[in-house]
Structures are given as structure tokens and as C-alpha cells.
Coordinates of C-alpha atoms in Angstrom, one line a residue:
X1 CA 187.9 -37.8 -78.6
X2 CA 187.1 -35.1 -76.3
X3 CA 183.5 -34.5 -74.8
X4 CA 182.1 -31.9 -76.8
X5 CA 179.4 -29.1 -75.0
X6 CA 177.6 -26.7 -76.6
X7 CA 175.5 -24.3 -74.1
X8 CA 172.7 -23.5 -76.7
X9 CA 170.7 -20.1 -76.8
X10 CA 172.1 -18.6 -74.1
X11 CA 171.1 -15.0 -72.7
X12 CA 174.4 -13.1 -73.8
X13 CA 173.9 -9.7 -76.0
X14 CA 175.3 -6.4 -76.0
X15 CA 172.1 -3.8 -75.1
X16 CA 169.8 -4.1 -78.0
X17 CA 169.4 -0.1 -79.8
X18 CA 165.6 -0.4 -79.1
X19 CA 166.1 0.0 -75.2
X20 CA 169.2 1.7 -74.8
X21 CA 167.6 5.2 -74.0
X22 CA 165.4 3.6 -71.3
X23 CA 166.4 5.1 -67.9
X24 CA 167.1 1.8 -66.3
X25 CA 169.9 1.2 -69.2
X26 CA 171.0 4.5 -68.5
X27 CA 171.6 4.8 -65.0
X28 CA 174.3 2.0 -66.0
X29 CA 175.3 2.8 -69.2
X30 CA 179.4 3.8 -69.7
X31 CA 181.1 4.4 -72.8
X32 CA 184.6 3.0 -71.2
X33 CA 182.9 0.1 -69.0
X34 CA 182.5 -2.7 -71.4
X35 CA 180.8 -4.7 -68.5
X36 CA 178.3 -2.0 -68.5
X37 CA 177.4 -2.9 -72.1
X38 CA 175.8 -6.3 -71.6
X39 CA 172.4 -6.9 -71.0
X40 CA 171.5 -7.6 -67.9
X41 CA 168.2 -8.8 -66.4
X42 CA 169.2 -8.4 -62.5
X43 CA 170.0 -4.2 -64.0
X44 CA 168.0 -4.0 -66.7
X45 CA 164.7 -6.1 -66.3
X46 CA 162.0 -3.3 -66.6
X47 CA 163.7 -1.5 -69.8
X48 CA 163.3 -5.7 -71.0
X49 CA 159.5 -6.1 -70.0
X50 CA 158.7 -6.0 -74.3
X51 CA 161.3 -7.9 -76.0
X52 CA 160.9 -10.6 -77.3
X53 CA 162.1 -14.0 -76.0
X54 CA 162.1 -12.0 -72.7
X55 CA 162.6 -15.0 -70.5
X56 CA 165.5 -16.0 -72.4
X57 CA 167.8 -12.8 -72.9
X58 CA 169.5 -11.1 -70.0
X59 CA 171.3 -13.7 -68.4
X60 CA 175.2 -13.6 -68.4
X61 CA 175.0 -15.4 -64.8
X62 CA 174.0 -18.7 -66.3
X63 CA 176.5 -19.2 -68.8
X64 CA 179.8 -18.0 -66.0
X65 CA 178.6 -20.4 -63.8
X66 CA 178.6 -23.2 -66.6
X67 CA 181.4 -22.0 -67.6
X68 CA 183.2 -22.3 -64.1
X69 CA 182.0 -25.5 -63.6
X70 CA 183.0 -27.0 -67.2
X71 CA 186.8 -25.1 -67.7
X72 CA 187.5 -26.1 -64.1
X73 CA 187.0 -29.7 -64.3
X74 CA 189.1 -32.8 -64.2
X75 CA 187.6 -33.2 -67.7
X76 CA 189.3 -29.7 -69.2
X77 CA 192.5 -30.1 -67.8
X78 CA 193.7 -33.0 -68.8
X79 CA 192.4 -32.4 -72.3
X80 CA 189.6 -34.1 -73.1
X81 CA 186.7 -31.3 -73.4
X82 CA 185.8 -29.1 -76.3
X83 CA 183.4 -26.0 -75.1
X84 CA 181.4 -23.9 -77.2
X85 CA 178.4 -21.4 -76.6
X86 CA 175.7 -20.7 -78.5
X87 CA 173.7 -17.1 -78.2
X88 CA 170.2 -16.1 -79.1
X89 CA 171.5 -14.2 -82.0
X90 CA 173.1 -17.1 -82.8
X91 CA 176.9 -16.2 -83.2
X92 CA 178.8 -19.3 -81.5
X93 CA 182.4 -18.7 -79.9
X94 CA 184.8 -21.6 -79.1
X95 CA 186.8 -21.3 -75.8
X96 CA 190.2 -22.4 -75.5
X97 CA 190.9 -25.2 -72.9
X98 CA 193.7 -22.6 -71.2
X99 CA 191.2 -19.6 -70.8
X100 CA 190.8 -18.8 -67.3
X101 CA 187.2 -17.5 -66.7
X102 CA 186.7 -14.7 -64.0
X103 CA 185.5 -15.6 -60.9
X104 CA 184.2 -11.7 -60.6
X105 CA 180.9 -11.6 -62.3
X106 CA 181.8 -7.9 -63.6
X107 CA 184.7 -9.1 -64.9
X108 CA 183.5 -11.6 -66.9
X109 CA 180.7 -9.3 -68.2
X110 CA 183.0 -7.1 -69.3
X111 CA 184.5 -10.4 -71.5
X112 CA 181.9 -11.6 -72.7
X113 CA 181.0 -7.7 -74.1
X114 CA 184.1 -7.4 -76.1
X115 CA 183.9 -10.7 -77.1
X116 CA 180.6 -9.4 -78.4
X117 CA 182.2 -6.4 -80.1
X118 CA 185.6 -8.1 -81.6
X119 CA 184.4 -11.4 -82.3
X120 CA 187.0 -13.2 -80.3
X121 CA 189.6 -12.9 -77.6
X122 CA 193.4 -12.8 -77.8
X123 CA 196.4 -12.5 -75.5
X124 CA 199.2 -11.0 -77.5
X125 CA 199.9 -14.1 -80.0
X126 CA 197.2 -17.2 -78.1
X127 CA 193.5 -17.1 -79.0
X128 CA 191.4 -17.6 -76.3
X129 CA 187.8 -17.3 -78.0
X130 CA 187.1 -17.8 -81.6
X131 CA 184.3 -17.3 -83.3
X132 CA 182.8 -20.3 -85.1
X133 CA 181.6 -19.1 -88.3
X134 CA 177.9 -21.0 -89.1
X135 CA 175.4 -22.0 -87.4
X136 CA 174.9 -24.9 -85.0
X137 CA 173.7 -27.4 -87.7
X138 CA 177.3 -26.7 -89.5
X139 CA 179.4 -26.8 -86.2
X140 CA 177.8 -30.3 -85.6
X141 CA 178.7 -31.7 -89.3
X142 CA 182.0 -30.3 -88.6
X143 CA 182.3 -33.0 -86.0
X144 CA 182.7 -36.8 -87.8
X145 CA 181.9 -40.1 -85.4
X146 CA 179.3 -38.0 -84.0
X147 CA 176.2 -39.0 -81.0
X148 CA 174.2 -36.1 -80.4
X149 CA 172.6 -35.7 -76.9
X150 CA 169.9 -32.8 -76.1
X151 CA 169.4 -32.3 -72.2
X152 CA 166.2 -31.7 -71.5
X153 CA 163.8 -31.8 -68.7
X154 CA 161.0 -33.4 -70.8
X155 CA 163.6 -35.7 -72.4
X156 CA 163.5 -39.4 -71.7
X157 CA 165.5 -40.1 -68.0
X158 CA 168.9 -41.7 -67.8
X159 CA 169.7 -43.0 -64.4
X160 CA 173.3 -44.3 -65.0
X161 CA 176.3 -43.0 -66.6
X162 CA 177.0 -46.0 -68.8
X163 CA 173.5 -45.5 -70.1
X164 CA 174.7 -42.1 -71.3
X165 CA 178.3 -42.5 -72.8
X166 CA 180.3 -45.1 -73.7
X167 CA 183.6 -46.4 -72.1
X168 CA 184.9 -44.9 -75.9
X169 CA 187.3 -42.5 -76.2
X170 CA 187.3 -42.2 -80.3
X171 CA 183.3 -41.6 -80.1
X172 CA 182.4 -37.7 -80.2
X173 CA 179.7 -37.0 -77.5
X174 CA 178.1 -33.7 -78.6
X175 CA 176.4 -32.6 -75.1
X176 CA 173.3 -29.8 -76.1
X177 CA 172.7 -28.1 -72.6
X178 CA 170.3 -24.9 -72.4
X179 CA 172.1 -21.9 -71.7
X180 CA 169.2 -20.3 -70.8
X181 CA 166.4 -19.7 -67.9
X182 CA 162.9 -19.8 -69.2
X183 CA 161.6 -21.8 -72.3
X184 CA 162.5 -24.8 -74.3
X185 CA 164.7 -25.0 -77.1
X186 CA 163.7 -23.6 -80.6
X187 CA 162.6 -26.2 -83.1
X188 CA 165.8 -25.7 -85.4
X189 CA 167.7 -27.1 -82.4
X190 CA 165.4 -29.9 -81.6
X191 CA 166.0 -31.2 -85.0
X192 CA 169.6 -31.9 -84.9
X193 CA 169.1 -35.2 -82.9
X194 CA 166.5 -37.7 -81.7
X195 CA 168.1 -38.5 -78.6
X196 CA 166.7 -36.3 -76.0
X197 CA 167.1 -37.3 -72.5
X198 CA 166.8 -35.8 -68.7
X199 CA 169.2 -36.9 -65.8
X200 CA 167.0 -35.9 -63.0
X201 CA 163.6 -36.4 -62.2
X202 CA 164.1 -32.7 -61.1
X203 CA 163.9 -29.3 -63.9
X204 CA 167.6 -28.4 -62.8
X205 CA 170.0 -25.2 -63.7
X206 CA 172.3 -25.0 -66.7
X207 CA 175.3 -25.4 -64.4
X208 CA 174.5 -28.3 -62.1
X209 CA 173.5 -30.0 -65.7
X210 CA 176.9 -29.3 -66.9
X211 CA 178.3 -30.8 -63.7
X212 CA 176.5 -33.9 -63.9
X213 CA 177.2 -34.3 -67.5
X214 CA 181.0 -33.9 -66.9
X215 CA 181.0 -36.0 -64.1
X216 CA 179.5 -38.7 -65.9
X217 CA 182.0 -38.6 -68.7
X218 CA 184.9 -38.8 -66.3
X219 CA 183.7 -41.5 -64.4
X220 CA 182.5 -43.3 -67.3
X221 CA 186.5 -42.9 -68.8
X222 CA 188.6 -43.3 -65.3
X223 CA 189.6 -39.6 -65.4
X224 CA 190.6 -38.0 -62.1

């Protein structure tokens, strides 16, 4: 079975209505720019000074570098990853193993909007991101054979990758990463498994976390 990752709560939204008249949404703001749409923290931080979950929203940098990282891997192209991400408003997409992300942050921006607005993301007759429809708890049912891991920095540490996945390809690993820079996961997340574990003594970015994670699969399952 393929390794399974779910970045979880991550900062990607369309500008919420409550700010959009605020002058530093405005000076940005264009009808025809779907890039332009997305919310922002490096454009739009003092129009986001009162909402709430501040520290988590705004962020559309974190989830294109774990993106890059994951989609470009050993791991995706031969097959053998599943890639889904989660968003505060909780609306989860899945992203086809052929997508090729972006490198151009504005470019991806403006992906991720109308992926926002339309709810996936076609080319002519291939889907390249669905939308899951349910919540996290009924995407991880969905999955059968299932082990649950929850990355965390104030999880318990795991030095070595056999200690984290078995040499066992019919197992489904179900890797929770934070897609997010500030905070810890809400409790509704926490719940869906008791294995919570670090792999660094170190707090460490979304993206190096999902390049340690893949790394370990591979070398754990000989794939180069």
C-alpha cells in the first residue's frame, strides 16, 4: 500500500468577507488575478491582526513547499504515495500523483484559489485535485489496515526508521503532519490516534517533516 500524508489544518483560504475592504487587501485585490484572492500573511498580515486562529491562517508558503518536497520524491513517482491536504475550514482535496506543482509561488497561489472556488482541478478529461467529501475522521475510515501516526513536536521521539514503519508494503501508514506555522493541532485531530511521535529533538517546518517522513518510508522499503 502506498504511504498516505495528510498535511492537516493548513493556512489556505480565499480572503475571508470580514477583511476584504481593509486597505492592505485592497491594494492587492484583482477581480481577474485568482492568485490575488488567497490570503496571504507576507500581503495581508495587518488587515489579519483580529481573526481568529491568526497564527494559523495565511500561509500558502508552507503547504507549496510540502508539496514540492512530497510530489517530487522517489516515493510519488514510482507510485507508492497518496497526498491529501486538509484546510482550517476543513474542506480536504486529494492530489493526483501526475500533478505537477508550480515552482512560481504566484502560480501556485493562483491554484490553490480556484481550487478554492471550483472544488477541484481538471485538465480537459484527467482530474488533478478532488475534493474529498467528509471530514478527516471519515477519510481515515475510508482507509482499511490502517496505523495512524501524528507528527508532533511534543510527541514521543523516534530515532530510527524501522521504529516508525514497517518493511510492509500491504500496511496503510497514515502520516498526520501540520500544515501550519503557529499552534498545535485541534483536539478533533488529536483524537484520531494515540500514536503521537517527534523525529527530531528540534520543533522543525512542515516541509523538512515531510522530507524526513518520506525518506524514512523509502529507505525502510528499498525505493530509489
Amino acid at each position: 500500500m502506498p504511504l498516505t500524508i495528510i498535511l492537516a489544518e493548513c493556512g489556505l483560504e480565499l480572503i475571508p468577507k470580514e477583511i476584504r475592504k481593509h486597505p492592505a487587501i485592497q491594494r492587492n485585490l484583482k477581480r481577474d488575478n485568482y492568485s490575488s484572492q488567497l490570503l496571504d500573511n507576507s500581503l495581508h498580515h495587518s488587515a489579519m491582526v483580529k481573526l481568529k486562529d491568526v497564527g494559523k491562517r495565511g500561509r500558502p508558503d508552507i503547504t507549496h513547499s510540502c508539496l514540492l518536497n512530497a510530489l517530487g520524491s522517489p516515493l510519488n513517482r514510482g507510485g507508492n504515495l497518496k497526498l491529501y491536504i486538509h484546510t482550517l475550514n476543513n474542506k480536504i482535496f486529494e492530489f493526483n500523483p501526475q500533478i505537477k506543482i508550480a515552482r512560481n509561488y504566484n502560480r501556485f497561489k493562483g491554484l490553490m484559489a480556484k481550487m478554492l472556488r471550483e472544488n477541484e482541478i481538471r485538465i480537459k478529461e484527467l482530474l488533478l485535485i478532488s475534493q474529498f467529501n467528509g471530514n478527516l475522521r471519515d477519510l481515515v475510515k475510508s482507509f482499511k489496515k490502517k496505523e495512524i501516526v501524528i507528527f508532533s513536536s511534543r510527541g514521543e521521539l523516534v530515532k530510527y526508521h524501522l521504529d516508525l514503519f514497517d518493511k510492509d508494503l500491504t500496511k496503510n501508514y497514515i502520516a498526520i503532519i501540520g500544515g501550519f506555522q503557529k499552534g498545535y493541532f485541534k483536539e478533533d485531530i488529536l483524537n484520531l490516534s494515540d500514536k503521537i511521535v517527534s523525529i527530531s529533538n528540534y520543533s522543525l517546518d512542515a516541509w523538512v517533516i515531510v522530507n524526513k517522513i518520506v525518506s524514512f518510508y523509502e529507505i525502510t522499503n528499498d525505493i530509489i
